[in-house]
CSV table of C-alpha atoms in Angstrom, one decimal:
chain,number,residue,atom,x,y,z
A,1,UNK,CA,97.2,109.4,101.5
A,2,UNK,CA,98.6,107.8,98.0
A,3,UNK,CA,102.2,108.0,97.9
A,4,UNK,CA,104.7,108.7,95.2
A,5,UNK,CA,103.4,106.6,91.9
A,6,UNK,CA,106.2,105.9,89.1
A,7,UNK,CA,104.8,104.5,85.6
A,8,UNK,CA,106.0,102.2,83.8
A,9,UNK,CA,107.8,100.4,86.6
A,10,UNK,CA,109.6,98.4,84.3
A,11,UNK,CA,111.5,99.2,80.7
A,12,UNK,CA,113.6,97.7,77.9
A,13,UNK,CA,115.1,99.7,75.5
A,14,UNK,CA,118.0,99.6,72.7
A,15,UNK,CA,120.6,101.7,72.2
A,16,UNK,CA,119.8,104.9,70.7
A,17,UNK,CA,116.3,104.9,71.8
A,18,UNK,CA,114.9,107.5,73.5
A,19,UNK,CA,112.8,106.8,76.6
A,20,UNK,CA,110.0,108.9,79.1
A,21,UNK,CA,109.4,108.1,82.7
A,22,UNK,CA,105.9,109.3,84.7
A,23,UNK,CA,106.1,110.7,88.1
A,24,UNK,CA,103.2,111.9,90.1
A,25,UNK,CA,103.8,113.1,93.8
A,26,UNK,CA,102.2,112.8,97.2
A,27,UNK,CA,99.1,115.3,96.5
A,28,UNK,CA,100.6,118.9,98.0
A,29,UNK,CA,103.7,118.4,97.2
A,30,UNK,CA,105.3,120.9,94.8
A,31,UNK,CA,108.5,119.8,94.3
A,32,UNK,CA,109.9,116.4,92.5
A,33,UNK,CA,113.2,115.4,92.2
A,34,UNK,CA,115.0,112.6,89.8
A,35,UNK,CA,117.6,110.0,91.1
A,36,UNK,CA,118.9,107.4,89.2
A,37,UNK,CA,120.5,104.4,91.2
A,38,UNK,CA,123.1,102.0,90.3
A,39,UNK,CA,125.2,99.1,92.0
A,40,UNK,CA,128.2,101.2,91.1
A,41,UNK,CA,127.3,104.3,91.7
A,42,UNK,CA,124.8,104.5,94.2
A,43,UNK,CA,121.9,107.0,94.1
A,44,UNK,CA,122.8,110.0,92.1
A,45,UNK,CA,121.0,113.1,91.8
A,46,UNK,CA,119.5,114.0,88.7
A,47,UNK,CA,117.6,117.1,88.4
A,48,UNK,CA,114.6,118.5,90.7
A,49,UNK,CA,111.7,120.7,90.1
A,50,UNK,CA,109.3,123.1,91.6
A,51,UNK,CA,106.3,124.6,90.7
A,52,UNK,CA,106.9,123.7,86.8
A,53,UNK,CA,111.0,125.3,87.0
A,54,UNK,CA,114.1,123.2,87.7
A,55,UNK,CA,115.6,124.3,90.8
A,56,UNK,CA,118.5,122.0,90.7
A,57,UNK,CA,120.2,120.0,88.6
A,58,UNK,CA,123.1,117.3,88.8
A,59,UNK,CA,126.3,116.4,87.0
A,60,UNK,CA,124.5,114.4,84.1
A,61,UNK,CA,125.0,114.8,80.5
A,62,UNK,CA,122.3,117.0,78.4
A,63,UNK,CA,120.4,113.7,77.1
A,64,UNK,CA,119.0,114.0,80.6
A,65,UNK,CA,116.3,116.0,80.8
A,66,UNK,CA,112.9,116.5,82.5
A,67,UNK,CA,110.0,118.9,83.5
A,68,UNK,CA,106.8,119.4,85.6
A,69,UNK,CA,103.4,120.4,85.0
A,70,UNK,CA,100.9,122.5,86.6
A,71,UNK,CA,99.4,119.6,88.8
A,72,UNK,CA,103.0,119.0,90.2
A,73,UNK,CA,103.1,115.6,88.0
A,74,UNK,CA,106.9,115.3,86.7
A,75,UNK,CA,108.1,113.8,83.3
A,76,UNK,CA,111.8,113.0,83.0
A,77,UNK,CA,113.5,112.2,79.2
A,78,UNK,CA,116.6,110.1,78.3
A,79,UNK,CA,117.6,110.3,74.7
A,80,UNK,CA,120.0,108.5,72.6
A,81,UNK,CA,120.2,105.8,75.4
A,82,UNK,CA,123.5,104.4,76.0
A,83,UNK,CA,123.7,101.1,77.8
A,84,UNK,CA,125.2,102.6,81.3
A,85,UNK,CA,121.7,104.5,81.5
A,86,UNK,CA,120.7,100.7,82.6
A,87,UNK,CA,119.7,101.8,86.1
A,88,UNK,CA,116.5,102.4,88.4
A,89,UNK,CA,114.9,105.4,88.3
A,90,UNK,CA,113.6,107.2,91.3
A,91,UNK,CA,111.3,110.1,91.4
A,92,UNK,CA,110.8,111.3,94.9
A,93,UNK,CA,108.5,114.4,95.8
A,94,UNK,CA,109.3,116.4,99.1
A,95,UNK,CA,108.2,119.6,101.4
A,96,UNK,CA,111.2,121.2,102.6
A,97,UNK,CA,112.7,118.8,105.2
A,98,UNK,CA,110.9,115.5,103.9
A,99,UNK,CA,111.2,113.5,101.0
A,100,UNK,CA,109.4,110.6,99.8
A,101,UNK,CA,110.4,108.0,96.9
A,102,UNK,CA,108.2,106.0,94.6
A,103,UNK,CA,108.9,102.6,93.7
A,104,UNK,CA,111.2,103.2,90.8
A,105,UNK,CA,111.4,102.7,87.2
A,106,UNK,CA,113.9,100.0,86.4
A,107,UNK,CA,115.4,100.5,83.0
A,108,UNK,CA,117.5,97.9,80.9
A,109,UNK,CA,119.2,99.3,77.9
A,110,UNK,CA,120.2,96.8,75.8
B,1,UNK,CA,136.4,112.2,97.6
B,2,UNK,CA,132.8,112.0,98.2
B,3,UNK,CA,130.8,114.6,100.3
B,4,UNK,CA,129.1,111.2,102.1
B,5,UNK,CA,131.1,108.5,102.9
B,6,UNK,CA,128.6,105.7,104.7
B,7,UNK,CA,130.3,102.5,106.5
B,8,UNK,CA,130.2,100.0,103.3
B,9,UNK,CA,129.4,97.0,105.9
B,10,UNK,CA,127.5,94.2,105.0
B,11,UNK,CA,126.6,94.0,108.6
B,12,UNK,CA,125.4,90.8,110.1
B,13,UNK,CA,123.8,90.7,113.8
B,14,UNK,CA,121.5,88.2,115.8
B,15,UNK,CA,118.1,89.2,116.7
B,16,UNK,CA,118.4,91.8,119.4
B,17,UNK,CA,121.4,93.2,119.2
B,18,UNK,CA,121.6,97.2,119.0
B,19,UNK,CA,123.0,98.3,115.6
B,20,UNK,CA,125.0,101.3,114.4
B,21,UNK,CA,125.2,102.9,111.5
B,22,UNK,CA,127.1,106.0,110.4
B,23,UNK,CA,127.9,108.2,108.3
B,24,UNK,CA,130.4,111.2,107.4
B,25,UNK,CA,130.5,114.4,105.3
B,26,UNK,CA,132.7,116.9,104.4
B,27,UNK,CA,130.1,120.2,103.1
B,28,UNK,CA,129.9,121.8,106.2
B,29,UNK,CA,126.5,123.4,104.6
B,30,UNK,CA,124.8,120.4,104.6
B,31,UNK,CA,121.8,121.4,107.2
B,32,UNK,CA,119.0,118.2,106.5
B,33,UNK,CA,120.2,115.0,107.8
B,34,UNK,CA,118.1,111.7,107.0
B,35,UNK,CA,118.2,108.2,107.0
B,36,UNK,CA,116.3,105.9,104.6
B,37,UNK,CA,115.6,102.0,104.5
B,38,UNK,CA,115.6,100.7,101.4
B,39,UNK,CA,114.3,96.6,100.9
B,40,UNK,CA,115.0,95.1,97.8
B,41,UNK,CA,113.3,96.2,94.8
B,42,UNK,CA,112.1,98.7,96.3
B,43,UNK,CA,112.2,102.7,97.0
B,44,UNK,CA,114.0,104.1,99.5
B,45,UNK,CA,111.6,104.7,102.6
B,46,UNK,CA,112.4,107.5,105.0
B,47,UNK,CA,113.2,106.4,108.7
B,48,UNK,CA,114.3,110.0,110.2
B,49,UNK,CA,115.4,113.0,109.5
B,50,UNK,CA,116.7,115.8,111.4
B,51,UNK,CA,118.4,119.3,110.9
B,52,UNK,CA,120.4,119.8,114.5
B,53,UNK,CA,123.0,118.3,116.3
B,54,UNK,CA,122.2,115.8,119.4
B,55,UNK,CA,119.8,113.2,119.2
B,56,UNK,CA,116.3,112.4,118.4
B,57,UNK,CA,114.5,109.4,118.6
B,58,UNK,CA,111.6,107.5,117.3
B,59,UNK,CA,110.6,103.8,118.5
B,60,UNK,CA,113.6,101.5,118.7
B,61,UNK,CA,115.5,104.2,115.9
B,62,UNK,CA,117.7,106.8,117.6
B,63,UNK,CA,119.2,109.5,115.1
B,64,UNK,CA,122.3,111.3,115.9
B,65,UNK,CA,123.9,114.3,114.5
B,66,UNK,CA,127.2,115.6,115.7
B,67,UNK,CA,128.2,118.5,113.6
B,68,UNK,CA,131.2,119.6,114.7
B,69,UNK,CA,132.7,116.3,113.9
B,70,UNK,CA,130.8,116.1,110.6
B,71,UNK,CA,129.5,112.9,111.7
B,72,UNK,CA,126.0,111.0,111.4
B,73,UNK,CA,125.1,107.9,113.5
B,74,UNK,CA,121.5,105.9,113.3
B,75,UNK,CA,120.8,103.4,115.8
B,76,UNK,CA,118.5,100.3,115.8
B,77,UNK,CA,117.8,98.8,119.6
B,78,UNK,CA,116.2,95.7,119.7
B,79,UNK,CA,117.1,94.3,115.9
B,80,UNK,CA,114.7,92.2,113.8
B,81,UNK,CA,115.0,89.9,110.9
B,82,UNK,CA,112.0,92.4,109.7
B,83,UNK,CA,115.1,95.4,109.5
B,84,UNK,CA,117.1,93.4,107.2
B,85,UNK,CA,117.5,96.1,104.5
B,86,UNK,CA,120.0,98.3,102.9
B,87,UNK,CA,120.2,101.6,104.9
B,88,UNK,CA,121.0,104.7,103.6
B,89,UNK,CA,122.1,108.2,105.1
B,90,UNK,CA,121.1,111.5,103.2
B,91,UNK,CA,122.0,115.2,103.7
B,92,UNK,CA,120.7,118.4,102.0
B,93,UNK,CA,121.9,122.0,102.3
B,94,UNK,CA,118.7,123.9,101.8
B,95,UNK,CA,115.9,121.0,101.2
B,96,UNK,CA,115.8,117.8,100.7
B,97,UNK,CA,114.9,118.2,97.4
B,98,UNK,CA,118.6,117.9,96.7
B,99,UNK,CA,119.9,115.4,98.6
B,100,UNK,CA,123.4,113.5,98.4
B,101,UNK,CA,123.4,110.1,99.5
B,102,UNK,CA,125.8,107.8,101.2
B,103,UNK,CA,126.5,103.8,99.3
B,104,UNK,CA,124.3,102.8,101.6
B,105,UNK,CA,125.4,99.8,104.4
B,106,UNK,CA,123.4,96.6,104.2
B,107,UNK,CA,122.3,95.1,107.5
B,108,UNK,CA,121.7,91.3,108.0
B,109,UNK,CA,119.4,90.6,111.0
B,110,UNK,CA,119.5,86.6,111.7
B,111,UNK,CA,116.9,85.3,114.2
């Protein structure tokens, strides 16, 4: 069974730029959730989503944003990027009591 | 104050010693309890995960909930180099969807 798949797995940006991260879950699973995760502050929850509607979201500022389409795949946004949005970034799709990560999305705002 | 606080370690044993981790919360809603292993570079993998106090077990990992005392423990018998990881407890209220995570303790095996 494929696991959790993040693209791109790697990503340089400037400040300003605006930037979209790829999630696909484990096939059945209907819900996906963001983390981002930093040596300071640990893994933070961003937002998750369920059959294509945000279920819960997290204490991040608006240029967070994200959804989900109809095959469960997840996109999540990050405009005007500032240079503490250098972080990974970890999709992770779950059912009910399990949850699995991807790989991560490393992103370097510069 | 955080809702997780994890023992910040690092943690250095020799090869075969029993390990403990742990972990406490303050939301007494918290109902999912889990403990991942992250490597370096890498996602977070999930190790256990249980929703009632007492223990359950699974090869040389040995997952313990203690509600009452808000309190989480993981336990690793028989230690490895191949463990040395960053390990991270978890708790959800409803799903894991949400989760809150600890800082994570990082755990040193030396052979």
């Amino acid at each position: 069974k494929a696991g959790v798949t993040q693209t791109p797995r790697y990503l340089i940006k400037t400040r300003g730029q605006q930037v979209t991260l790829s999630c696909s879950p484990i096939s059945g699973h209907r819900s996906v959730s963001w983390y981002q995760q930093t040596p300071g502050q640990g893994l933070q929850f961003l937002f998750e989503y369920f059959s294509e509607t945000q279920r819960n979201k997290g204490n991040f500022p608006g240029r967070f944003s994200g959804r989900q389409f109809s095959n469960s795949r997840s996109e999540m946004n990050v405009s005007t990027l500032e240079l503490g949005d250098s972080a990974l970034y970890l999709c992770a799709s779950s059912i009910v009591d399990e949850q699995f990560f991807g790989p991560g999305t490393r992103l370097t705002v510069l | 104050q955080k809702e997780v606080e994890q023992d910040p370690g690092p943690l250095s044993v020799p090869e075969g010693a029993i390990v403990s981790l742990n972990c406490t919360y303050s939301n007494s809603a918290f109902q999912y309890f889990m403990w991942y292993r992250q490597y370096s570079r890498k996602g977070p993998e999930l190790l256990m995960y249980t929703y009632s106090s007492g223990n359950k077990e699974d090869g040389r990992f040995t997952a313990q909930v203690d509600k009452s005392s808000k309190y989480i423990s993981l336990f690793i018998r028989d230690s490895q180099p191949s463990d040395s990881a960053t390990y991270l407890c978890a708790m959800s209220e409803v799903h894991a969807g949400k989760s809150t995570f600890g800082d994570g303790t990082t755990l040193t095996v030396k052979p």
